[in-house]
Amino acid sequence: MALKLAIPNKGRLNEKAVQILKQAGLDFDDAGERKLYANVKRRDLSVMFLRASDIVRFVHSGAVDMGITGRDLVLEAGVDVRTVQDLNFGQCRLSVASPDSSGIDSVDKVKDGTIVATSFPNMTRKYFAAHGKKVEIEEISGAAEITPHLGVADIIVDLVSSGSTLKMNHMSEIAVIAESQAVVIANEKAYKREKERIDELVSAIKSVLDAENKKYLMADVPTASLDEVRRFFPGIAGPTVMNIMGREDVVAIHVVIDKDKVYDAIIKLKKMGASGILITPIDRMVP
Ligand code: AMP
């Protein structure tokens, strides 16, 4: 039977989830928001598009075997699913924020009876209970930051990434409840039953993530500089060195380097007398 993988049909996590899966070598068409199923060109996997918040529920019930969603939604649902991979995108935090004019600049200053607007009622309830605060929760489905201005809430609990939305609404973060990012989750029973296939898919995804911070560098360097090249690129197995036909004085080197080292590497290679330097992206890195 095909492994069923659910990914967000829209919103912040959709585009990157599709990109990672495609880069991992899964060829499917995503024909936009109204589509439910993707046509995957292999029979052992089916990809379906669901709302990010529903994905946790369907993975938990076993309606789908795996899903890509936000950790915040997994924590809010409070159900038992297995997180099999962090995805290094969709980073945000669930925070308590208050209007700058409220004088509430820490959770200690939140009085009993304070109204908190949030679309994360379960985590909010737990958080304030753990801090010994009796707050009232106003459950909303989005745009929490507007509620204090409407007079329907005193403070909010919402997802924050840059903080610019809060700033625009004259609010400040006063506490972080949880950190989040996109994750791959699996149904516990499906994981036991299909461990091998799930691990294969996860390692394909991981190979894409590992490649994201790397670049492939090629250059022609004077043979006399090879020792220096080796010293400069110490963290890896060592550059691949190839002869250039008819040249004794120059060799070609190929090396995988961290993206943030490319700038300095080029300066260094130029000083060594390198030429023909090429930098290319890497789709996947499989150890
Ligand atoms: P959506 O509401 O469909 O755009 O997806 C929401 C998910 O995107 C959340 O559950 C988070 O996991 C993630 N996310 C990442 N950054 C943010 C942010 N600044 N605000 C809201 N959601 C975010």
PDB file of C-alpha atoms and ligand atoms in Angstrom:
ATOM      1  CA  MET A   1       0.000   0.000   0.000  1.00  0.00           C
ATOM      2  CA  ALA A   2       1.139   3.521  -0.751  1.00  0.00           C
ATOM      3  CA  LEU A   3       2.486   5.557   2.122  1.00  0.00           C
ATOM      4  CA  LYS A   4       0.230   8.572   2.670  1.00  0.00           C
ATOM      5  CA  LEU A   5       1.960  11.897   3.282  1.00  0.00           C
ATOM      6  CA  ALA A   6      -0.023  15.070   4.003  1.00  0.00           C
ATOM      7  CA  ILE A   7       1.416  18.520   3.365  1.00  0.00           C
ATOM      8  CA  PRO A   8      -0.107  21.984   3.969  1.00  0.00           C
ATOM      9  CA  ASN A   9      -2.372  23.029   1.097  1.00  0.00           C
ATOM     10  CA  LYS A  10      -1.680  26.742   1.591  1.00  0.00           C
ATOM     11  CA  GLY A  11      -0.191  29.212   4.020  1.00  0.00           C
ATOM     12  CA  ARG A  12       3.353  29.737   5.146  1.00  0.00           C
ATOM     13  CA  LEU A  13       4.489  26.127   5.118  1.00  0.00           C
ATOM     14  CA  ASN A  14       3.127  25.058   1.726  1.00  0.00           C
ATOM     15  CA  GLU A  15       5.691  26.370  -0.721  1.00  0.00           C
ATOM     16  CA  LYS A  16       8.806  25.227   1.123  1.00  0.00           C
ATOM     17  CA  ALA A  17       7.330  21.780   1.882  1.00  0.00           C
ATOM     18  CA  VAL A  18       6.631  21.252  -1.826  1.00  0.00           C
ATOM     19  CA  GLN A  19      10.119  22.478  -2.765  1.00  0.00           C
ATOM     20  CA  ILE A  20      11.871  20.138  -0.300  1.00  0.00           C
ATOM     21  CA  LEU A  21       9.927  17.083  -1.443  1.00  0.00           C
ATOM     22  CA  LYS A  22      10.576  17.848  -5.089  1.00  0.00           C
ATOM     23  CA  GLN A  23      14.256  18.397  -4.431  1.00  0.00           C
ATOM     24  CA  ALA A  24      14.299  15.089  -2.562  1.00  0.00           C
ATOM     25  CA  GLY A  25      13.428  13.510  -5.872  1.00  0.00           C
ATOM     26  CA  LEU A  26       9.668  13.053  -5.527  1.00  0.00           C
ATOM     27  CA  ASP A  27       8.171  14.071  -8.782  1.00  0.00           C
ATOM     28  CA  PHE A  28       4.617  15.364  -8.321  1.00  0.00           C
ATOM     29  CA  ASP A  29       2.432  18.121  -9.615  1.00  0.00           C
ATOM     30  CA  ASP A  30       0.985  20.598  -7.176  1.00  0.00           C
ATOM     31  CA  ALA A  31      -1.747  22.352  -9.017  1.00  0.00           C
ATOM     32  CA  GLY A  32      -2.510  24.924  -6.375  1.00  0.00           C
ATOM     33  CA  GLU A  33      -4.836  25.402  -3.486  1.00  0.00           C
ATOM     34  CA  ARG A  34      -7.896  23.518  -4.572  1.00  0.00           C
ATOM     35  CA  LYS A  35      -6.135  20.282  -5.211  1.00  0.00           C
ATOM     36  CA  LEU A  36      -6.450  17.472  -2.694  1.00  0.00           C
ATOM     37  CA  TYR A  37      -4.203  14.805  -4.157  1.00  0.00           C
ATOM     38  CA  ALA A  38      -0.912  15.187  -5.958  1.00  0.00           C
ATOM     39  CA  ASN A  39      -0.088  12.892  -8.755  1.00  0.00           C
ATOM     40  CA  VAL A  40       3.159  11.300  -7.558  1.00  0.00           C
ATOM     41  CA  LYS A  41       5.097   9.492 -10.214  1.00  0.00           C
ATOM     42  CA  ARG A  42       5.745   6.510  -7.993  1.00  0.00           C
ATOM     43  CA  ARG A  43       3.180   4.093  -6.721  1.00  0.00           C
ATOM     44  CA  ASP A  44       4.448   3.621  -3.177  1.00  0.00           C
ATOM     45  CA  LEU A  45       3.713   7.190  -2.036  1.00  0.00           C
ATOM     46  CA  SER A  46       0.706   9.434  -2.204  1.00  0.00           C
ATOM     47  CA  VAL A  47       0.871  13.111  -1.327  1.00  0.00           C
ATOM     48  CA  MET A  48      -2.230  14.956  -0.232  1.00  0.00           C
ATOM     49  CA  PHE A  49      -2.870  18.581   0.560  1.00  0.00           C
ATOM     50  CA  LEU A  50      -4.602  19.428   3.830  1.00  0.00           C
ATOM     51  CA  ARG A  51      -4.803  22.388   6.191  1.00  0.00           C
ATOM     52  CA  ALA A  52      -1.700  22.572   8.389  1.00  0.00           C
ATOM     53  CA  SER A  53      -3.848  22.372  11.539  1.00  0.00           C
ATOM     54  CA  ASP A  54      -5.807  19.307  10.321  1.00  0.00           C
ATOM     55  CA  ILE A  55      -2.642  17.403   9.452  1.00  0.00           C
ATOM     56  CA  VAL A  56      -1.848  16.646  13.111  1.00  0.00           C
ATOM     57  CA  ARG A  57      -5.314  15.190  13.671  1.00  0.00           C
ATOM     58  CA  PHE A  58      -5.240  13.029  10.570  1.00  0.00           C
ATOM     59  CA  VAL A  59      -1.747  11.739  11.333  1.00  0.00           C
ATOM     60  CA  HIS A  60      -2.870  10.932  14.872  1.00  0.00           C
ATOM     61  CA  SER A  61      -5.997   9.078  13.715  1.00  0.00           C
ATOM     62  CA  GLY A  62      -4.023   7.161  11.093  1.00  0.00           C
ATOM     63  CA  ALA A  63      -6.023   8.584   8.166  1.00  0.00           C
ATOM     64  CA  VAL A  64      -2.599   9.542   6.796  1.00  0.00           C
ATOM     65  CA  ASP A  65       0.729   7.956   7.777  1.00  0.00           C
ATOM     66  CA  MET A  66       2.879  11.074   7.839  1.00  0.00           C
ATOM     67  CA  GLY A  67       2.635  14.820   7.550  1.00  0.00           C
ATOM     68  CA  ILE A  68       4.514  18.082   7.367  1.00  0.00           C
ATOM     69  CA  THR A  69       3.204  20.753   9.718  1.00  0.00           C
ATOM     70  CA  GLY A  70       4.242  23.235  12.417  1.00  0.00           C
ATOM     71  CA  ARG A  71       5.447  21.998  15.806  1.00  0.00           C
ATOM     72  CA  ASP A  72       3.154  24.615  17.407  1.00  0.00           C
ATOM     73  CA  LEU A  73       0.162  22.804  15.940  1.00  0.00           C
ATOM     74  CA  VAL A  74       1.425  19.449  17.226  1.00  0.00           C
ATOM     75  CA  LEU A  75       1.847  20.893  20.732  1.00  0.00           C
ATOM     76  CA  GLU A  76      -1.567  22.571  20.645  1.00  0.00           C
ATOM     77  CA  ALA A  77      -3.310  19.364  19.554  1.00  0.00           C
ATOM     78  CA  GLY A  78      -1.618  17.605  22.498  1.00  0.00           C
ATOM     79  CA  VAL A  79      -1.859  14.239  20.768  1.00  0.00           C
ATOM     80  CA  ASP A  80       0.679  11.491  20.571  1.00  0.00           C
ATOM     81  CA  VAL A  81       2.411  11.571  17.179  1.00  0.00           C
ATOM     82  CA  ARG A  82       6.060  10.903  16.430  1.00  0.00           C
ATOM     83  CA  THR A  83       8.221  13.838  15.291  1.00  0.00           C
ATOM     84  CA  VAL A  84      10.654  12.241  12.858  1.00  0.00           C
ATOM     85  CA  GLN A  85      12.476  15.278  11.472  1.00  0.00           C
ATOM     86  CA  ASP A  86      12.905  19.004  12.135  1.00  0.00           C
ATOM     87  CA  LEU A  87      12.816  20.862   8.839  1.00  0.00           C
ATOM     88  CA  ASN A  88      14.702  24.109   9.564  1.00  0.00           C
ATOM     89  CA  PHE A  89      12.034  26.366   8.124  1.00  0.00           C
ATOM     90  CA  GLY A  90       8.842  28.005   9.423  1.00  0.00           C
ATOM     91  CA  GLN A  91      10.695  29.098  12.552  1.00  0.00           C
ATOM     92  CA  CYS A  92       8.498  31.060  14.937  1.00  0.00           C
ATOM     93  CA  ARG A  93       7.583  31.166  18.612  1.00  0.00           C
ATOM     94  CA  LEU A  94       4.314  31.140  20.482  1.00  0.00           C
ATOM     95  CA  SER A  95       4.476  34.219  22.664  1.00  0.00           C
ATOM     96  CA  VAL A  96       2.472  36.243  25.123  1.00  0.00           C
ATOM     97  CA  ALA A  97       2.212  39.866  23.964  1.00  0.00           C
ATOM     98  CA  SER A  98       0.640  42.916  25.514  1.00  0.00           C
ATOM     99  CA  PRO A  99      -0.239  46.422  24.263  1.00  0.00           C
ATOM    100  CA  ASP A 100       2.578  48.862  25.024  1.00  0.00           C
ATOM    101  CA  SER A 101       0.076  51.141  26.756  1.00  0.00           C
ATOM    102  CA  SER A 102      -1.106  48.392  29.133  1.00  0.00           C
ATOM    103  CA  GLY A 103       1.841  48.543  31.532  1.00  0.00           C
ATOM    104  CA  ILE A 104       1.933  44.723  31.480  1.00  0.00           C
ATOM    105  CA  ASP A 105       5.587  44.072  30.701  1.00  0.00           C
ATOM    106  CA  SER A 106       5.933  40.651  32.318  1.00  0.00           C
ATOM    107  CA  VAL A 107       3.721  37.665  33.047  1.00  0.00           C
ATOM    108  CA  ASP A 108       3.958  38.507  36.767  1.00  0.00           C
ATOM    109  CA  LYS A 109       1.943  41.630  36.037  1.00  0.00           C
ATOM    110  CA  VAL A 110      -0.923  39.703  34.406  1.00  0.00           C
ATOM    111  CA  LYS A 111      -3.851  39.980  36.836  1.00  0.00           C
ATOM    112  CA  ASP A 112      -6.465  37.279  37.417  1.00  0.00           C
ATOM    113  CA  GLY A 113      -9.425  37.873  35.106  1.00  0.00           C
ATOM    114  CA  THR A 114      -7.246  39.173  32.253  1.00  0.00           C
ATOM    115  CA  ILE A 115      -8.740  38.286  28.870  1.00  0.00           C
ATOM    116  CA  VAL A 116      -6.291  36.534  26.521  1.00  0.00           C
ATOM    117  CA  ALA A 117      -7.139  36.236  22.817  1.00  0.00           C
ATOM    118  CA  THR A 118      -5.560  33.274  21.048  1.00  0.00           C
ATOM    119  CA  SER A 119      -5.998  30.522  18.499  1.00  0.00           C
ATOM    120  CA  PHE A 120      -3.907  28.299  20.808  1.00  0.00           C
ATOM    121  CA  PRO A 121      -6.332  27.861  23.742  1.00  0.00           C
ATOM    122  CA  ASN A 122      -4.839  24.635  25.086  1.00  0.00           C
ATOM    123  CA  MET A 123      -1.253  25.832  25.327  1.00  0.00           C
ATOM    124  CA  THR A 124      -2.391  29.200  26.647  1.00  0.00           C
ATOM    125  CA  ARG A 125      -4.508  27.607  29.360  1.00  0.00           C
ATOM    126  CA  LYS A 126      -1.663  25.333  30.423  1.00  0.00           C
ATOM    127  CA  TYR A 127       0.893  28.146  30.424  1.00  0.00           C
ATOM    128  CA  PHE A 128      -1.085  30.524  32.630  1.00  0.00           C
ATOM    129  CA  ALA A 129      -2.193  27.718  34.941  1.00  0.00           C
ATOM    130  CA  ALA A 130       1.465  26.765  35.418  1.00  0.00           C
ATOM    131  CA  HIS A 131       2.138  30.398  36.361  1.00  0.00           C
ATOM    132  CA  GLY A 132      -0.748  30.401  38.828  1.00  0.00           C
ATOM    133  CA  LYS A 133      -2.811  32.896  36.806  1.00  0.00           C
ATOM    134  CA  LYS A 134      -6.569  32.644  36.340  1.00  0.00           C
ATOM    135  CA  VAL A 135      -7.064  34.200  32.915  1.00  0.00           C
ATOM    136  CA  GLU A 136     -10.071  34.113  30.621  1.00  0.00           C
ATOM    137  CA  ILE A 137      -9.473  32.783  27.139  1.00  0.00           C
ATOM    138  CA  GLU A 138     -11.087  34.355  24.087  1.00  0.00           C
ATOM    139  CA  GLU A 139     -10.654  31.825  21.314  1.00  0.00           C
ATOM    140  CA  ILE A 140     -10.176  33.325  17.866  1.00  0.00           C
ATOM    141  CA  SER A 141      -9.099  31.868  14.546  1.00  0.00           C
ATOM    142  CA  GLY A 142      -6.508  34.513  13.566  1.00  0.00           C
ATOM    143  CA  ALA A 143      -5.408  38.167  13.688  1.00  0.00           C
ATOM    144  CA  ALA A 144      -5.028  38.122  17.481  1.00  0.00           C
ATOM    145  CA  GLU A 145      -3.108  41.406  17.426  1.00  0.00           C
ATOM    146  CA  ILE A 146      -6.232  43.381  16.572  1.00  0.00           C
ATOM    147  CA  THR A 147      -8.278  42.149  19.567  1.00  0.00           C
ATOM    148  CA  PRO A 148      -6.881  44.507  22.270  1.00  0.00           C
ATOM    149  CA  HIS A 149      -7.663  47.457  19.967  1.00  0.00           C
ATOM    150  CA  LEU A 150     -11.224  46.182  19.605  1.00  0.00           C
ATOM    151  CA  GLY A 151     -11.546  45.910  23.351  1.00  0.00           C
ATOM    152  CA  VAL A 152     -12.279  42.180  23.236  1.00  0.00           C
ATOM    153  CA  ALA A 153      -9.027  41.119  24.932  1.00  0.00           C
ATOM    154  CA  ASP A 154      -6.350  42.605  27.199  1.00  0.00           C
ATOM    155  CA  ILE A 155      -3.380  40.603  25.936  1.00  0.00           C
ATOM    156  CA  ILE A 156      -2.744  37.949  23.295  1.00  0.00           C
ATOM    157  CA  VAL A 157      -0.916  34.663  22.750  1.00  0.00           C
ATOM    158  CA  ASP A 158       0.171  34.347  19.135  1.00  0.00           C
ATOM    159  CA  LEU A 159       2.901  33.151  16.779  1.00  0.00           C
ATOM    160  CA  VAL A 160       5.720  35.615  16.281  1.00  0.00           C
ATOM    161  CA  SER A 161       8.631  35.433  13.878  1.00  0.00           C
ATOM    162  CA  SER A 162      10.198  38.836  13.188  1.00  0.00           C
ATOM    163  CA  GLY A 163       7.985  40.710  15.636  1.00  0.00           C
ATOM    164  CA  SER A 164       7.095  43.354  13.042  1.00  0.00           C
ATOM    165  CA  THR A 165       3.329  42.667  13.196  1.00  0.00           C
ATOM    166  CA  LEU A 166       3.371  43.212  16.952  1.00  0.00           C
ATOM    167  CA  LYS A 167       5.378  46.393  16.563  1.00  0.00           C
ATOM    168  CA  MET A 168       2.978  47.726  13.936  1.00  0.00           C
ATOM    169  CA  ASN A 169       0.163  47.165  16.419  1.00  0.00           C
ATOM    170  CA  HIS A 170       2.046  48.805  19.321  1.00  0.00           C
ATOM    171  CA  MET A 171       2.463  45.556  21.197  1.00  0.00           C
ATOM    172  CA  SER A 172       5.467  43.797  22.744  1.00  0.00           C
ATOM    173  CA  GLU A 173       6.361  40.206  23.493  1.00  0.00           C
ATOM    174  CA  ILE A 174       6.503  39.592  27.233  1.00  0.00           C
ATOM    175  CA  ALA A 175       7.105  35.817  27.338  1.00  0.00           C
ATOM    176  CA  VAL A 176       7.817  32.899  25.022  1.00  0.00           C
ATOM    177  CA  ILE A 177       5.639  29.815  25.568  1.00  0.00           C
ATOM    178  CA  ALA A 178       7.190  27.545  22.913  1.00  0.00           C
ATOM    179  CA  GLU A 179       9.576  27.585  19.964  1.00  0.00           C
ATOM    180  CA  SER A 180       8.361  26.137  16.682  1.00  0.00           C
ATOM    181  CA  GLN A 181       9.460  25.157  13.204  1.00  0.00           C
ATOM    182  CA  ALA A 182       8.149  22.906  10.466  1.00  0.00           C
ATOM    183  CA  VAL A 183       8.444  19.210  11.295  1.00  0.00           C
ATOM    184  CA  VAL A 184       7.751  15.833   9.727  1.00  0.00           C
ATOM    185  CA  ILE A 185       5.420  13.804  11.929  1.00  0.00           C
ATOM    186  CA  ALA A 186       4.335  10.187  11.665  1.00  0.00           C
ATOM    187  CA  ASN A 187       1.539   8.099  13.087  1.00  0.00           C
ATOM    188  CA  GLU A 188       3.015   5.869  15.816  1.00  0.00           C
ATOM    189  CA  LYS A 189       1.522   2.628  14.466  1.00  0.00           C
ATOM    190  CA  ALA A 190       2.374   3.490  10.870  1.00  0.00           C
ATOM    191  CA  TYR A 191       5.937   4.209  11.970  1.00  0.00           C
ATOM    192  CA  LYS A 192       6.287   0.759  13.506  1.00  0.00           C
ATOM    193  CA  ARG A 193       4.680  -0.917  10.511  1.00  0.00           C
ATOM    194  CA  GLU A 194       6.479   1.077   7.815  1.00  0.00           C
ATOM    195  CA  LYS A 195       9.679   2.066   9.571  1.00  0.00           C
ATOM    196  CA  GLU A 196      11.915   1.300   6.626  1.00  0.00           C
ATOM    197  CA  ARG A 197       9.929   3.267   4.054  1.00  0.00           C
ATOM    198  CA  ILE A 198       9.382   6.191   6.422  1.00  0.00           C
ATOM    199  CA  ASP A 199      13.080   6.336   7.289  1.00  0.00           C
ATOM    200  CA  GLU A 200      13.945   6.261   3.589  1.00  0.00           C
ATOM    201  CA  LEU A 201      11.687   9.219   2.920  1.00  0.00           C
ATOM    202  CA  VAL A 202      13.030  11.106   5.948  1.00  0.00           C
ATOM    203  CA  SER A 203      16.621  10.536   4.904  1.00  0.00           C
ATOM    204  CA  ALA A 204      15.816  11.805   1.398  1.00  0.00           C
ATOM    205  CA  ILE A 205      14.370  14.946   3.017  1.00  0.00           C
ATOM    206  CA  LYS A 206      17.374  15.229   5.306  1.00  0.00           C
ATOM    207  CA  SER A 207      19.747  15.052   2.347  1.00  0.00           C
ATOM    208  CA  VAL A 208      18.033  18.148   0.940  1.00  0.00           C
ATOM    209  CA  LEU A 209      18.317  20.016   4.251  1.00  0.00           C
ATOM    210  CA  ASP A 210      21.981  19.076   4.610  1.00  0.00           C
ATOM    211  CA  ALA A 211      22.701  20.369   1.107  1.00  0.00           C
ATOM    212  CA  GLU A 212      20.996  23.704   1.740  1.00  0.00           C
ATOM    213  CA  ASN A 213      23.885  25.140   3.711  1.00  0.00           C
ATOM    214  CA  LYS A 214      26.553  23.874   1.338  1.00  0.00           C
ATOM    215  CA  LYS A 215      27.989  24.850  -2.040  1.00  0.00           C
ATOM    216  CA  TYR A 216      30.094  22.953  -4.523  1.00  0.00           C
ATOM    217  CA  LEU A 217      33.270  24.817  -5.407  1.00  0.00           C
ATOM    218  CA  MET A 218      35.496  24.098  -8.376  1.00  0.00           C
ATOM    219  CA  ALA A 219      38.733  25.882  -9.198  1.00  0.00           C
ATOM    220  CA  ASP A 220      41.986  25.518 -11.075  1.00  0.00           C
ATOM    221  CA  VAL A 221      44.859  26.038  -8.647  1.00  0.00           C
ATOM    222  CA  PRO A 222      48.638  26.042  -9.082  1.00  0.00           C
ATOM    223  CA  THR A 223      49.988  22.611  -8.123  1.00  0.00           C
ATOM    224  CA  ALA A 224      52.450  24.391  -5.843  1.00  0.00           C
ATOM    225  CA  SER A 225      49.529  25.719  -3.738  1.00  0.00           C
ATOM    226  CA  LEU A 226      47.977  22.319  -2.989  1.00  0.00           C
ATOM    227  CA  ASP A 227      49.279  22.137   0.583  1.00  0.00           C
ATOM    228  CA  GLU A 228      47.813  25.534   1.301  1.00  0.00           C
ATOM    229  CA  VAL A 229      44.492  24.441  -0.270  1.00  0.00           C
ATOM    230  CA  ARG A 230      44.431  21.412   2.000  1.00  0.00           C
ATOM    231  CA  ARG A 231      45.081  23.582   5.064  1.00  0.00           C
ATOM    232  CA  PHE A 232      42.341  26.018   4.085  1.00  0.00           C
ATOM    233  CA  PHE A 233      39.647  23.343   3.651  1.00  0.00           C
ATOM    234  CA  PRO A 234      40.329  21.222   6.743  1.00  0.00           C
ATOM    235  CA  GLY A 235      36.851  20.175   7.858  1.00  0.00           C
ATOM    236  CA  ILE A 236      36.112  17.820   5.000  1.00  0.00           C
ATOM    237  CA  ALA A 237      37.606  14.606   3.708  1.00  0.00           C
ATOM    238  CA  GLY A 238      39.795  16.869   1.585  1.00  0.00           C
ATOM    239  CA  PRO A 239      39.353  18.330  -1.854  1.00  0.00           C
ATOM    240  CA  THR A 240      39.151  16.103  -4.896  1.00  0.00           C
ATOM    241  CA  VAL A 241      42.189  16.883  -7.025  1.00  0.00           C
ATOM    242  CA  MET A 242      42.173  16.239 -10.763  1.00  0.00           C
ATOM    243  CA  ASN A 243      44.799  16.580 -13.426  1.00  0.00           C
ATOM    244  CA  ILE A 244      44.257  18.994 -16.265  1.00  0.00           C
ATOM    245  CA  MET A 245      45.358  17.510 -19.548  1.00  0.00           C
ATOM    246  CA  GLY A 246      48.677  18.870 -20.744  1.00  0.00           C
ATOM    247  CA  ARG A 247      49.280  20.942 -17.595  1.00  0.00           C
ATOM    248  CA  GLU A 248      51.756  20.024 -14.901  1.00  0.00           C
ATOM    249  CA  ASP A 249      51.627  23.345 -13.092  1.00  0.00           C
ATOM    250  CA  VAL A 250      47.846  23.494 -12.485  1.00  0.00           C
ATOM    251  CA  VAL A 251      45.270  21.051 -11.063  1.00  0.00           C
ATOM    252  CA  ALA A 252      41.502  21.240 -10.737  1.00  0.00           C
ATOM    253  CA  ILE A 253      40.027  20.981  -7.241  1.00  0.00           C
ATOM    254  CA  HIS A 254      36.431  20.184  -6.315  1.00  0.00           C
ATOM    255  CA  VAL A 255      35.246  20.732  -2.767  1.00  0.00           C
ATOM    256  CA  VAL A 256      32.007  20.995  -0.752  1.00  0.00           C
ATOM    257  CA  ILE A 257      32.038  24.018   1.532  1.00  0.00           C
ATOM    258  CA  ASP A 258      29.679  25.827   3.904  1.00  0.00           C
ATOM    259  CA  LYS A 259      27.680  28.518   2.134  1.00  0.00           C
ATOM    260  CA  ASP A 260      28.942  31.170   4.530  1.00  0.00           C
ATOM    261  CA  LYS A 261      32.586  30.305   3.782  1.00  0.00           C
ATOM    262  CA  VAL A 262      32.294  30.898   0.023  1.00  0.00           C
ATOM    263  CA  TYR A 263      33.142  34.599   0.196  1.00  0.00           C
ATOM    264  CA  ASP A 264      36.401  34.086   2.083  1.00  0.00           C
ATOM    265  CA  ALA A 265      37.273  30.965   0.086  1.00  0.00           C
ATOM    266  CA  ILE A 266      37.214  32.890  -3.183  1.00  0.00           C
ATOM    267  CA  ILE A 267      39.448  35.645  -1.809  1.00  0.00           C
ATOM    268  CA  LYS A 268      41.881  33.042  -0.480  1.00  0.00           C
ATOM    269  CA  LEU A 269      41.909  31.003  -3.713  1.00  0.00           C
ATOM    270  CA  LYS A 270      42.533  34.113  -5.797  1.00  0.00           C
ATOM    271  CA  LYS A 271      45.525  34.945  -3.581  1.00  0.00           C
ATOM    272  CA  MET A 272      46.860  31.431  -4.213  1.00  0.00           C
ATOM    273  CA  GLY A 273      46.673  32.129  -7.930  1.00  0.00           C
ATOM    274  CA  ALA A 274      43.515  30.107  -8.618  1.00  0.00           C
ATOM    275  CA  SER A 275      41.452  30.721 -11.737  1.00  0.00           C
ATOM    276  CA  GLY A 276      38.228  29.415 -13.288  1.00  0.00           C
ATOM    277  CA  ILE A 277      36.436  29.381  -9.918  1.00  0.00           C
ATOM    278  CA  LEU A 278      32.888  28.006 -10.130  1.00  0.00           C
ATOM    279  CA  ILE A 279      30.346  27.834  -7.304  1.00  0.00           C
ATOM    280  CA  THR A 280      27.235  25.719  -7.785  1.00  0.00           C
ATOM    281  CA  PRO A 281      24.308  24.714  -5.558  1.00  0.00           C
ATOM    282  CA  ILE A 282      23.929  21.121  -4.358  1.00  0.00           C
ATOM    283  CA  ASP A 283      20.498  19.487  -4.527  1.00  0.00           C
ATOM    284  CA  ARG A 284      21.106  16.672  -2.071  1.00  0.00           C
ATOM    285  CA  MET A 285      23.907  15.322   0.101  1.00  0.00           C
ATOM    286  CA  VAL A 286      23.642  11.630   0.855  1.00  0.00           C
ATOM    287  CA  PRO A 287      26.301  10.404   3.289  1.00  0.00           C
TER     288      PRO A 287
HETATM  289  P1  AMP B   1      -0.708  29.106   8.001  1.00  0.00           P
HETATM  290  O1  AMP B   1      -1.565  29.718   9.071  1.00  0.00           O
HETATM  291  O2  AMP B   1      -1.378  28.072   7.182  1.00  0.00           O
HETATM  292  O3  AMP B   1       0.084  30.129   7.237  1.00  0.00           O
HETATM  293  O4  AMP B   1       0.407  28.228   8.721  1.00  0.00           O
HETATM  294  C1  AMP B   1       0.692  28.502   9.998  1.00  0.00           C
HETATM  295  C2  AMP B   1       1.928  27.793  10.391  1.00  0.00           C
HETATM  296  O5  AMP B   1       3.070  28.423   9.850  1.00  0.00           O
HETATM  297  C3  AMP B   1       2.025  27.931  11.875  1.00  0.00           C
HETATM  298  O6  AMP B   1       1.343  26.926  12.557  1.00  0.00           O
HETATM  299  C4  AMP B   1       3.503  27.930  12.106  1.00  0.00           C
HETATM  300  O7  AMP B   1       3.951  26.603  12.256  1.00  0.00           O
HETATM  301  C5  AMP B   1       4.081  28.511  10.822  1.00  0.00           C
HETATM  302  N1  AMP B   1       4.577  29.898  11.000  1.00  0.00           N
HETATM  303  C6  AMP B   1       5.841  30.271  10.850  1.00  0.00           C
HETATM  304  N2  AMP B   1       6.016  31.565  11.104  1.00  0.00           N
HETATM  305  C7  AMP B   1       4.845  32.067  11.434  1.00  0.00           C
HETATM  306  C8  AMP B   1       4.369  33.373  11.817  1.00  0.00           C
HETATM  307  N3  AMP B   1       5.165  34.425  11.919  1.00  0.00           N
HETATM  308  N4  AMP B   1       3.074  33.524  12.055  1.00  0.00           N
HETATM  309  C9  AMP B   1       2.261  32.485  11.913  1.00  0.00           C
HETATM  310  N5  AMP B   1       2.651  31.236  11.580  1.00  0.00           N
HETATM  311  C10 AMP B   1       3.923  31.013  11.352  1.00  0.00           C
END
